[in-house]
Amino acid sequence: MIEIQNLTKRFGPVAAVSDLSLTVRPGEVLGFLGPNGAGKSTTMKMATGYLAPDQGTVRICGHDIVSDTIAAQQRLGYLPEGAPAYGEMTPREFLHFIAGVRNLSGAAARAAMEHAIAGAELGAVLDQPIETLSKGFRRRVGLAQAILHDPDVLVLDEPTDGLDPNQKHAVRGLIRGMAKDKTIVISTHLLEEVEAICTRAVIIDQGRIVADATPAELAARSANGRLDEVFRQLTTRDTAVTGAAA
Amino acid sequence: MSLLWPVFKREFNSYFATPLAFVFIVIFLFAMGAFTFYLGHFYDNGVADLSVFFGYHPWLYLFLVPALAMRLWAEERRSGTMELLLTLPIPLWATVLGKFLAAWAFAGLALILTFPIWITVNYLGSPDNGVILASYIGSFLMAGAYLSIGACVSSATSNQVIAFIISVVACFLFTISGAPLVLDAFRSWAPLPLVEAVSSFSFLMHFSAITSGVIDLRDVIFFFSLIGLFLYANMLIVDLRKSG
């Protein structure tokens, strides 16, 4: 469960996120949508403890991310923007490092690694340095890292960016498979992805929530029943300002 | 405490994942040898001790240790892994200490590999091995102090070159803070106790005290408190940058 209350973050005079409140419950797959610079990644960075909020609170399974950081982060799997990983390590070494940090050892670590490797389909590249891998494989290494400890809460920043259609399909299947008892937030630019896997879509623009409904409800708001039409209507009113902020 | 180990292990291994470890150790050993035998006239002195060898350590560390430390944090920031590292459930002190200890262990390894010179001097004569051991310990402590400065500076930037240059300057000031170059800048205006305080920060002074063969607790405490101070500053800088 993720509880975000009145979250605000300013960078200089620009409010990247302003007074954002959002609760995501287990079983929900929330698609976090918005134009570039809308505050999606900033919200995720605050929710995972990388950035400190100026105002507001975030609780992960009841643990405050600022005052009880470690307990909150233990329940959290996070794929940061761009799927950063240590390039000189192989996926096997990298996941082994993550398992150590997640306090998994011995048989538990092996089982968790096997599960994550299978889920992210990394078997073919396990022993190649990550920096030599294609963008799609690197993204999947980041995904494997996020799901390794079978967390209650998953925050995935553009999990399918750079994947080919087959890989996208596989990753969506993986997310859907985990959705039953987890709380999942994914940010994406792909509206068809929201329709394919999300039970709820939240659109933000200039750091504020402008829509919060099921993908079907949102699509129904437009004349032609298409989600991208609604997205454009909701987020293009102040394009010039948004562009400057980005 | 258990989380210190994975951080340490990853950082230590990362030195060996690139040619960095090899290049560093070769240059370190080559420079040590060159300084000792050519500049220091090791043979001409006709004395079987390693004081010449250890005398060059502060000056070599001045450039080589910041080169070891510059990547510790700057590289994480540049490549984006900082975000990964800081969102993993590791207490910040464990991350800071684990990284520092990995670099320190690597410096220690390079230092241990200078053992042929110890064998040489024992072959040539009968040196006081107690003094040599004390000097090695002192040299290792001093390397740790330089490293903590370098780690702290590295955490403030994502540019390794900037981290290197600022570290060298900071380390230089600490090395020679007992010398007229630094003290004269204070003498004209500062009260005597302050001038003495500044001069007491001199690495050279504390190191040469140890290489004379006496491990005085005060010198050991000096190096450890300096390490503690800079690692604490390192933690504050990382934490401060979370607020954007």
Short mmCIF file of C-alpha atoms in Angstrom, two decimals:
data_model
loop_
_atom_site.label_atom_id
_atom_site.label_comp_id
_atom_site.label_asym_id
_atom_site.label_seq_id
_atom_site.Cartn_x
_atom_site.Cartn_y
_atom_site.Cartn_z
CA MET A 1 0.00 0.00 0.00
CA ILE A 2 1.26 3.47 -0.91
CA GLU A 3 -0.22 6.52 0.81
CA ILE A 4 0.90 9.87 -0.57
CA GLN A 5 -0.40 12.98 1.16
CA ASN A 6 -0.04 16.60 0.06
CA LEU A 7 3.32 15.91 -1.56
CA THR A 8 5.13 19.02 -2.79
CA LYS A 9 8.55 19.48 -4.37
CA ARG A 10 10.01 22.69 -5.76
CA PHE A 11 13.14 23.09 -7.82
CA GLY A 12 13.89 26.78 -7.46
CA PRO A 13 10.76 28.68 -8.46
CA VAL A 14 9.28 25.71 -10.34
CA ALA A 15 6.91 23.42 -8.48
CA ALA A 16 7.63 19.98 -9.94
CA VAL A 17 4.99 18.36 -7.75
CA SER A 18 2.38 20.38 -5.91
CA ASP A 19 0.07 19.14 -3.20
CA LEU A 20 -0.32 15.69 -4.70
CA SER A 21 -2.32 13.09 -2.74
CA LEU A 22 -2.80 9.52 -3.88
CA THR A 23 -3.49 6.15 -2.26
CA VAL A 24 -2.73 2.91 -4.08
CA ARG A 25 -3.99 -0.35 -2.60
CA PRO A 26 -2.83 -3.96 -3.00
CA GLY A 27 -4.23 -5.50 -6.16
CA GLU A 28 -4.14 -2.21 -8.02
CA VAL A 29 -1.90 -1.56 -11.01
CA LEU A 30 -1.76 2.18 -11.30
CA GLY A 31 -0.68 3.73 -14.57
CA PHE A 32 0.98 7.05 -13.92
CA LEU A 33 0.60 9.22 -16.99
CA GLY A 34 1.57 12.72 -17.95
CA PRO A 35 3.62 14.71 -20.43
CA ASN A 36 7.40 15.00 -19.97
CA GLY A 37 8.17 17.26 -17.02
CA ALA A 38 4.75 16.72 -15.43
CA GLY A 39 6.34 15.41 -12.22
CA LYS A 40 5.98 11.65 -12.65
CA SER A 41 9.60 10.77 -11.99
CA THR A 42 9.95 13.38 -9.24
CA THR A 43 6.95 11.85 -7.44
CA MET A 44 8.45 8.38 -7.77
CA LYS A 45 11.85 9.60 -6.52
CA MET A 46 10.16 11.03 -3.43
CA ALA A 47 8.02 7.94 -2.89
CA THR A 48 11.12 5.72 -2.87
CA GLY A 49 13.27 7.89 -0.63
CA TYR A 50 15.74 9.27 -3.18
CA LEU A 51 14.49 12.85 -2.96
CA ALA A 52 13.26 14.49 0.21
CA PRO A 53 9.85 16.17 -0.20
CA ASP A 54 9.50 19.87 0.62
CA GLN A 55 6.10 19.15 2.12
CA GLY A 56 3.82 16.19 2.56
CA THR A 57 4.31 12.56 3.50
CA VAL A 58 4.67 9.20 1.79
CA ARG A 59 3.95 5.96 3.60
CA ILE A 60 4.89 2.56 2.19
CA CYS A 61 2.92 -0.22 3.94
CA GLY A 62 2.52 2.13 6.90
CA HIS A 63 6.21 3.14 7.11
CA ASP A 64 7.03 6.80 6.57
CA ILE A 65 9.65 7.12 3.83
CA VAL A 66 11.42 10.02 5.56
CA SER A 67 11.43 8.95 9.21
CA ASP A 68 11.37 5.16 8.74
CA THR A 69 13.29 4.98 5.47
CA ILE A 70 14.89 1.54 5.72
CA ALA A 71 11.70 -0.29 6.75
CA ALA A 72 9.82 1.40 3.90
CA GLN A 73 12.54 0.62 1.37
CA GLN A 74 12.63 -3.04 2.42
CA ARG A 75 9.02 -3.41 1.26
CA LEU A 76 9.69 -1.62 -1.97
CA GLY A 77 11.00 -2.66 -5.36
CA TYR A 78 12.03 0.28 -7.51
CA LEU A 79 13.08 0.57 -11.13
CA PRO A 80 14.53 4.10 -11.44
CA GLU A 81 14.27 6.15 -14.61
CA GLY A 82 16.71 4.82 -17.23
CA ALA A 83 17.25 1.55 -15.30
CA PRO A 84 20.68 2.40 -13.85
CA ALA A 85 22.96 -0.53 -12.98
CA TYR A 86 26.68 -1.05 -12.40
CA GLY A 87 27.99 -1.45 -15.94
CA GLU A 88 31.12 -3.39 -15.07
CA MET A 89 29.12 -6.13 -13.34
CA THR A 90 27.36 -9.01 -15.03
CA PRO A 91 23.62 -9.48 -14.36
CA ARG A 92 24.49 -12.46 -12.18
CA GLU A 93 26.94 -10.46 -10.03
CA PHE A 94 24.59 -7.50 -9.91
CA LEU A 95 21.60 -9.56 -8.76
CA HIS A 96 23.84 -11.30 -6.27
CA PHE A 97 24.77 -7.90 -4.86
CA ILE A 98 21.10 -6.92 -4.66
CA ALA A 99 20.27 -10.21 -2.92
CA GLY A 100 22.96 -9.47 -0.33
CA VAL A 101 21.58 -6.00 0.27
CA ARG A 102 18.08 -7.48 0.58
CA ASN A 103 19.38 -9.82 3.31
CA LEU A 104 18.85 -12.93 1.20
CA SER A 105 21.48 -15.66 1.41
CA GLY A 106 21.99 -19.29 0.60
CA ALA A 107 19.01 -21.16 -0.80
CA ALA A 108 16.66 -18.18 -0.41
CA ALA A 109 19.01 -15.99 -2.48
CA ARG A 110 19.35 -18.67 -5.17
CA ALA A 111 15.59 -19.18 -5.41
CA ALA A 112 14.95 -15.43 -5.56
CA MET A 113 17.58 -14.97 -8.27
CA GLU A 114 16.24 -17.85 -10.35
CA HIS A 115 12.74 -16.45 -10.10
CA ALA A 116 13.81 -12.92 -11.06
CA ILE A 117 16.05 -14.15 -13.90
CA ALA A 118 13.24 -16.27 -15.31
CA GLY A 119 10.72 -13.47 -14.91
CA ALA A 120 12.87 -10.92 -16.69
CA GLU A 121 14.14 -13.51 -19.22
CA LEU A 122 17.80 -12.79 -18.54
CA GLY A 123 19.09 -16.34 -18.91
CA ALA A 124 20.96 -15.68 -22.16
CA VAL A 125 23.05 -12.74 -20.92
CA LEU A 126 23.75 -13.67 -17.30
CA ASP A 127 27.52 -13.51 -17.61
CA GLN A 128 28.01 -10.54 -19.92
CA PRO A 129 28.94 -7.16 -18.44
CA ILE A 130 25.80 -5.03 -18.17
CA GLU A 131 27.42 -2.16 -20.09
CA THR A 132 27.69 -4.39 -23.17
CA LEU A 133 23.99 -5.29 -23.14
CA SER A 134 21.31 -3.77 -25.35
CA LYS A 135 18.92 -1.20 -23.94
CA GLY A 136 16.16 -3.77 -23.68
CA PHE A 137 18.27 -6.21 -21.69
CA ARG A 138 19.49 -3.44 -19.39
CA ARG A 139 15.88 -2.50 -18.68
CA ARG A 140 15.15 -6.12 -17.82
CA VAL A 141 18.16 -6.26 -15.49
CA GLY A 142 16.66 -3.28 -13.68
CA LEU A 143 13.31 -5.02 -13.57
CA ALA A 144 14.85 -8.23 -12.20
CA GLN A 145 16.56 -6.15 -9.51
CA ALA A 146 13.24 -4.57 -8.53
CA ILE A 147 11.30 -7.84 -8.20
CA LEU A 148 14.11 -9.92 -6.70
CA HIS A 149 12.89 -9.83 -3.09
CA ASP A 150 9.22 -10.26 -4.03
CA PRO A 151 8.26 -6.84 -2.61
CA ASP A 152 4.78 -5.78 -1.54
CA VAL A 153 5.10 -2.52 -3.44
CA LEU A 154 6.57 -2.06 -6.91
CA VAL A 155 7.38 1.33 -8.39
CA LEU A 156 8.48 1.07 -12.01
CA ASP A 157 9.54 4.14 -13.96
CA GLU A 158 8.93 3.36 -17.64
CA PRO A 159 9.43 -0.42 -17.36
CA THR A 160 8.95 -1.13 -21.07
CA ASP A 161 10.87 1.81 -22.54
CA GLY A 162 13.30 0.56 -25.20
CA LEU A 163 11.84 -2.93 -25.42
CA ASP A 164 10.71 -4.48 -28.69
CA PRO A 165 7.04 -5.50 -29.04
CA ASN A 166 7.70 -9.09 -27.96
CA GLN A 167 9.65 -8.00 -24.91
CA LYS A 168 6.95 -5.47 -24.04
CA HIS A 169 4.39 -8.23 -24.21
CA ALA A 170 6.50 -10.42 -21.89
CA VAL A 171 7.08 -7.66 -19.33
CA ARG A 172 3.39 -6.79 -19.31
CA GLY A 173 2.61 -10.44 -18.69
CA LEU A 174 5.08 -10.43 -15.81
CA ILE A 175 3.51 -7.34 -14.23
CA ARG A 176 0.00 -8.71 -14.67
CA GLY A 177 1.09 -11.96 -13.05
CA MET A 178 2.33 -10.13 -9.96
CA ALA A 179 -0.62 -7.77 -9.76
CA LYS A 180 -2.94 -9.92 -7.65
CA ASP A 181 -1.56 -9.15 -4.20
CA LYS A 182 0.94 -6.36 -4.84
CA THR A 183 0.66 -2.62 -5.05
CA ILE A 184 2.11 -1.58 -8.39
CA VAL A 185 2.74 1.86 -9.85
CA ILE A 186 4.13 2.18 -13.36
CA SER A 187 4.84 5.36 -15.23
CA THR A 188 4.58 5.21 -18.98
CA HIS A 189 4.07 7.20 -22.14
CA LEU A 190 2.36 4.31 -23.84
CA LEU A 191 -1.38 4.64 -23.56
CA GLU A 192 -2.00 1.18 -24.95
CA GLU A 193 0.08 -0.16 -22.06
CA VAL A 194 -2.29 1.45 -19.59
CA GLU A 195 -5.23 -0.14 -21.33
CA ALA A 196 -3.45 -3.50 -21.38
CA ILE A 197 -2.36 -3.86 -17.76
CA CYS A 198 -3.56 -1.03 -15.51
CA THR A 199 -6.62 -1.18 -13.31
CA ARG A 200 -6.42 2.54 -12.67
CA ALA A 201 -5.01 5.50 -14.57
CA VAL A 202 -3.84 8.73 -13.01
CA ILE A 203 -2.91 11.60 -15.30
CA ILE A 204 -0.78 14.38 -13.87
CA ASP A 205 0.10 17.70 -15.40
CA GLN A 206 2.35 20.37 -13.88
CA GLY A 207 2.61 18.39 -10.67
CA ARG A 208 -1.14 18.03 -10.10
CA ILE A 209 -3.55 15.17 -10.66
CA VAL A 210 -5.91 16.07 -13.49
CA ALA A 211 -7.64 12.70 -13.85
CA ASP A 212 -8.01 9.56 -11.73
CA ALA A 213 -10.24 6.73 -13.04
CA THR A 214 -10.14 3.33 -14.68
CA PRO A 215 -8.70 3.36 -18.20
CA ALA A 216 -12.14 2.48 -19.61
CA GLU A 217 -13.86 5.34 -17.78
CA LEU A 218 -11.24 7.78 -18.99
CA ALA A 219 -11.53 6.61 -22.57
CA ALA A 220 -15.30 6.98 -22.40
CA ARG A 221 -14.90 10.70 -21.70
CA SER A 222 -13.80 11.42 -25.24
CA ALA A 223 -16.04 11.49 -28.25
CA ASN A 224 -14.21 8.70 -30.07
CA GLY A 225 -13.58 6.59 -26.94
CA ARG A 226 -9.79 6.79 -27.21
CA LEU A 227 -7.49 7.33 -24.25
CA ASP A 228 -4.98 9.45 -26.16
CA GLU A 229 -7.72 11.93 -27.01
CA VAL A 230 -8.50 12.40 -23.29
CA PHE A 231 -4.81 12.63 -22.47
CA ARG A 232 -4.37 15.44 -24.99
CA GLN A 233 -7.43 17.34 -23.76
CA LEU A 234 -6.30 17.18 -20.15
CA THR A 235 -2.66 18.05 -20.60
CA THR A 236 -2.33 20.52 -23.45
CA ARG A 237 -4.04 23.56 -21.98
CA ASP A 238 -0.77 25.15 -20.85
CA THR A 239 1.72 23.49 -23.12
CA ALA A 240 4.04 26.48 -23.28
CA VAL A 241 4.44 26.65 -19.50
CA THR A 242 4.88 22.90 -19.18
CA GLY A 243 7.49 22.94 -21.88
CA ALA A 244 9.45 25.63 -20.08
CA ALA A 245 9.31 23.71 -16.82
CA ALA A 246 10.61 20.56 -18.43
CA MET B 1 26.20 -4.14 10.09
CA SER B 2 25.53 -7.07 7.74
CA LEU B 3 24.79 -4.62 4.92
CA LEU B 4 28.28 -3.15 5.10
CA TRP B 5 29.67 -6.32 3.54
CA PRO B 6 27.80 -6.31 0.17
CA VAL B 7 28.62 -2.62 -0.28
CA PHE B 8 32.27 -3.23 0.56
CA LYS B 9 32.53 -6.27 -1.68
CA ARG B 10 30.93 -4.59 -4.69
CA GLU B 11 33.12 -1.51 -4.37
CA PHE B 12 36.32 -3.50 -3.84
CA ASN B 13 35.62 -5.78 -6.80
CA SER B 14 34.81 -2.80 -9.01
CA TYR B 15 38.48 -1.75 -8.85
CA PHE B 16 39.41 -5.06 -10.45
CA ALA B 17 36.63 -5.04 -13.05
CA THR B 18 38.56 -2.43 -15.04
CA PRO B 19 42.31 -2.01 -15.66
CA LEU B 20 42.25 0.58 -12.84
CA ALA B 21 43.53 -1.83 -10.19
CA PHE B 22 46.36 -3.06 -12.37
CA VAL B 23 47.39 0.40 -13.55
CA PHE B 24 47.23 1.83 -10.07
CA ILE B 25 49.28 -0.91 -8.45
CA VAL B 26 51.92 -0.92 -11.19
CA ILE B 27 52.34 2.85 -11.09
CA PHE B 28 52.30 2.89 -7.30
CA LEU B 29 55.05 0.27 -7.06
CA PHE B 30 57.07 1.78 -9.89
CA ALA B 31 56.90 5.28 -8.39
CA MET B 32 57.78 4.00 -4.93
CA GLY B 33 60.82 2.25 -6.37
CA ALA B 34 61.89 5.17 -8.51
CA PHE B 35 61.62 7.68 -5.68
CA THR B 36 63.42 5.47 -3.21
CA PHE B 37 66.30 4.31 -5.38
CA TYR B 38 66.94 7.31 -7.65
CA LEU B 39 65.74 10.41 -5.84
CA GLY B 40 66.39 8.97 -2.40
CA HIS B 41 69.80 7.42 -3.23
CA PHE B 42 68.83 4.37 -1.25
CA TYR B 43 72.12 2.54 -1.86
CA ASP B 44 74.41 5.53 -1.48
CA ASN B 45 73.08 6.23 2.00
CA GLY B 46 74.65 2.99 3.12
CA VAL B 47 72.08 2.60 5.88
CA ALA B 48 69.84 -0.44 6.06
CA ASP B 49 66.55 1.22 6.90
CA LEU B 50 63.46 2.32 5.01
CA SER B 51 63.21 5.92 6.19
CA VAL B 52 63.91 7.18 2.65
CA PHE B 53 61.17 4.93 1.28
CA PHE B 54 58.59 6.07 3.80
CA GLY B 55 59.66 9.69 3.47
CA TYR B 56 58.18 9.78 -0.03
CA HIS B 57 54.86 8.23 0.92
CA PRO B 58 53.01 11.49 1.74
CA TRP B 59 54.02 12.98 -1.60
CA LEU B 60 53.01 9.94 -3.62
CA TYR B 61 49.73 9.60 -1.77
CA LEU B 62 49.01 13.21 -2.52
CA PHE B 63 48.36 12.32 -6.16
CA LEU B 64 47.62 8.62 -6.14
CA VAL B 65 45.09 8.45 -3.31
CA PRO B 66 42.75 11.13 -4.74
CA ALA B 67 42.86 9.10 -7.96
CA LEU B 68 41.53 6.13 -6.02
CA ALA B 69 38.88 8.14 -4.21
CA MET B 70 37.58 10.35 -7.02
CA ARG B 71 35.24 7.75 -8.47
CA LEU B 72 33.70 6.59 -5.17
CA TRP B 73 30.65 8.87 -5.37
CA ALA B 74 31.12 10.98 -8.50
CA GLU B 75 30.80 7.92 -10.71
CA GLU B 76 27.57 6.83 -9.00
CA ARG B 77 26.11 10.26 -9.56
CA ARG B 78 27.17 10.45 -13.19
CA SER B 79 25.92 6.99 -14.15
CA GLY B 80 22.64 7.29 -12.22
CA THR B 81 23.34 4.32 -9.93
CA MET B 82 23.21 6.78 -7.02
CA GLU B 83 19.42 6.61 -7.26
CA LEU B 84 19.53 2.82 -7.10
CA LEU B 85 22.01 2.80 -4.22
CA LEU B 86 20.08 5.30 -2.12
CA THR B 87 16.72 3.57 -2.62
CA LEU B 88 18.06 0.19 -1.50
CA PRO B 89 17.42 -0.46 2.20
CA ILE B 90 20.99 0.28 3.31
CA PRO B 91 21.59 2.77 6.14
CA LEU B 92 23.57 5.72 4.77
CA TRP B 93 26.41 5.24 7.27
CA ALA B 94 26.88 1.67 6.00
CA THR B 95 27.08 2.86 2.39
CA VAL B 96 29.59 5.60 3.26
CA LEU B 97 31.71 3.34 5.46
CA GLY B 98 31.54 0.35 3.09
CA LYS B 99 32.76 2.41 0.16
CA PHE B 100 35.52 4.02 2.18
CA LEU B 101 36.72 0.71 3.64
CA ALA B 102 36.82 -0.84 0.16
CA ALA B 103 39.07 1.94 -1.11
CA TRP B 104 41.18 1.75 2.03
CA ALA B 105 41.57 -2.02 1.69
CA PHE B 106 42.67 -1.52 -1.90
CA ALA B 107 45.25 1.08 -0.82
CA GLY B 108 46.40 -1.39 1.84
CA LEU B 109 46.82 -4.08 -0.78
CA ALA B 110 49.01 -1.77 -2.88
CA LEU B 111 51.04 -0.97 0.21
CA ILE B 112 51.52 -4.65 1.10
CA LEU B 113 52.81 -5.29 -2.42
CA THR B 114 55.82 -3.08 -1.65
CA PHE B 115 57.14 -5.96 0.49
CA PRO B 116 60.11 -6.71 -1.84
CA ILE B 117 61.78 -3.56 -0.57
CA TRP B 118 61.43 -4.87 2.97
CA ILE B 119 63.06 -8.13 1.88
CA THR B 120 65.80 -6.18 0.12
CA VAL B 121 66.69 -4.13 3.15
CA ASN B 122 66.72 -7.21 5.35
CA TYR B 123 69.02 -8.92 2.85
CA LEU B 124 71.39 -5.95 2.81
CA GLY B 125 71.64 -5.47 6.54
CA SER B 126 69.76 -5.81 9.76
CA PRO B 127 67.22 -2.99 9.99
CA ASP B 128 64.95 -2.37 12.94
CA ASN B 129 61.87 -4.26 11.75
CA GLY B 130 59.79 -2.79 14.57
CA VAL B 131 60.33 0.67 13.12
CA ILE B 132 59.45 -0.62 9.66
CA LEU B 133 56.22 -2.19 10.91
CA ALA B 134 55.29 1.02 12.72
CA SER B 135 56.00 2.99 9.55
CA TYR B 136 53.80 0.69 7.48
CA ILE B 137 50.96 1.13 9.98
CA GLY B 138 51.49 4.89 9.95
CA SER B 139 51.53 4.96 6.16
CA PHE B 140 48.29 2.97 6.04
CA LEU B 141 46.61 5.34 8.51
CA MET B 142 47.75 8.33 6.51
CA ALA B 143 46.41 6.76 3.28
CA GLY B 144 43.06 6.38 5.07
CA ALA B 145 43.05 10.05 6.01
CA TYR B 146 43.78 11.11 2.44
CA LEU B 147 41.06 8.73 1.21
CA SER B 148 38.43 10.13 3.56
CA ILE B 149 39.14 13.63 2.20
CA GLY B 150 38.89 12.30 -1.35
CA ALA B 151 35.64 10.42 -0.64
CA CYS B 152 34.08 13.51 0.90
CA VAL B 153 35.03 15.69 -2.06
CA SER B 154 33.83 13.02 -4.50
CA SER B 155 30.39 13.02 -2.90
CA ALA B 156 29.96 16.69 -3.72
CA THR B 157 30.34 16.41 -7.49
CA SER B 158 29.48 14.21 -10.43
CA ASN B 159 32.71 15.16 -12.20
CA GLN B 160 35.66 12.92 -11.38
CA VAL B 161 38.25 15.40 -12.68
CA ILE B 162 36.93 18.13 -10.40
CA ALA B 163 36.86 15.64 -7.52
CA PHE B 164 40.48 14.75 -8.22
CA ILE B 165 41.80 18.30 -8.43
CA ILE B 166 39.99 19.58 -5.34
CA SER B 167 41.07 16.51 -3.38
CA VAL B 168 44.71 17.01 -4.34
CA VAL B 169 44.59 20.63 -3.19
CA ALA B 170 42.83 19.75 0.07
CA CYS B 171 45.25 16.90 0.73
CA PHE B 172 48.19 19.17 -0.08
CA LEU B 173 47.06 21.71 2.50
CA PHE B 174 46.73 19.01 5.14
CA THR B 175 50.10 17.56 4.24
CA ILE B 176 52.04 20.77 4.63
CA SER B 177 49.90 22.62 7.17
CA GLY B 178 52.96 22.71 9.44
CA ALA B 179 55.09 24.43 6.79
CA PRO B 180 55.72 28.18 6.48
CA LEU B 181 53.68 28.35 3.25
CA VAL B 182 50.50 27.72 5.21
CA LEU B 183 51.47 29.03 8.63
CA ASP B 184 52.65 32.43 7.37
CA ALA B 185 49.18 33.03 5.98
CA PHE B 186 47.82 32.66 9.51
CA ARG B 187 50.66 34.16 11.57
CA SER B 188 50.06 37.73 10.51
CA TRP B 189 46.56 37.89 11.95
CA ALA B 190 45.64 34.76 13.88
CA PRO B 191 46.34 34.25 17.59
CA LEU B 192 49.13 31.84 18.41
CA PRO B 193 46.86 28.98 19.59
CA LEU B 194 45.12 28.99 16.22
CA VAL B 195 48.43 28.93 14.36
CA GLU B 196 49.49 25.99 16.50
CA ALA B 197 46.16 24.26 15.90
CA VAL B 198 46.63 24.62 12.15
CA SER B 199 50.16 23.30 12.28
CA SER B 200 48.98 20.32 14.36
CA PHE B 201 46.87 19.20 11.39
CA SER B 202 50.03 18.48 9.44
CA PHE B 203 50.04 14.92 8.12
CA LEU B 204 53.83 15.17 7.74
CA MET B 205 54.29 15.87 11.43
CA HIS B 206 52.09 12.99 12.60
CA PHE B 207 53.46 10.59 10.02
CA SER B 208 57.13 11.36 10.74
CA ALA B 209 56.41 10.89 14.45
CA ILE B 210 55.21 7.36 13.68
CA THR B 211 58.04 6.54 11.26
CA SER B 212 60.55 7.33 13.98
CA GLY B 213 59.33 4.05 15.41
CA VAL B 214 56.99 5.24 18.13
CA ILE B 215 53.27 4.67 17.59
CA ASP B 216 51.98 7.40 19.85
CA LEU B 217 48.29 7.02 20.62
CA ARG B 218 47.80 10.72 19.87
CA ASP B 219 48.97 10.31 16.26
CA VAL B 220 46.70 7.29 15.79
CA ILE B 221 43.76 9.19 17.27
CA PHE B 222 44.56 12.13 14.99
CA PHE B 223 44.28 10.05 11.83
CA PHE B 224 41.18 8.18 12.98
CA SER B 225 39.35 11.34 14.05
CA LEU B 226 40.22 13.00 10.75
CA ILE B 227 38.79 9.97 8.90
CA GLY B 228 35.69 10.06 11.09
CA LEU B 229 35.22 13.77 10.53
CA PHE B 230 35.46 13.59 6.73
CA LEU B 231 33.24 10.51 6.48
CA TYR B 232 30.64 12.29 8.59
CA ALA B 233 30.86 15.27 6.24
CA ASN B 234 30.55 12.81 3.35
CA MET B 235 27.30 11.50 4.86
CA LEU B 236 25.94 15.01 5.38
CA ILE B 237 26.70 15.97 1.78
CA VAL B 238 24.93 12.89 0.40
CA ASP B 239 21.96 13.48 2.69
CA LEU B 240 21.82 17.18 1.90
CA ARG B 241 21.66 16.55 -1.83
CA LYS B 242 18.53 14.45 -1.28
CA SER B 243 16.65 17.66 -0.65
CA GLY B 244 17.48 18.71 -4.18
#
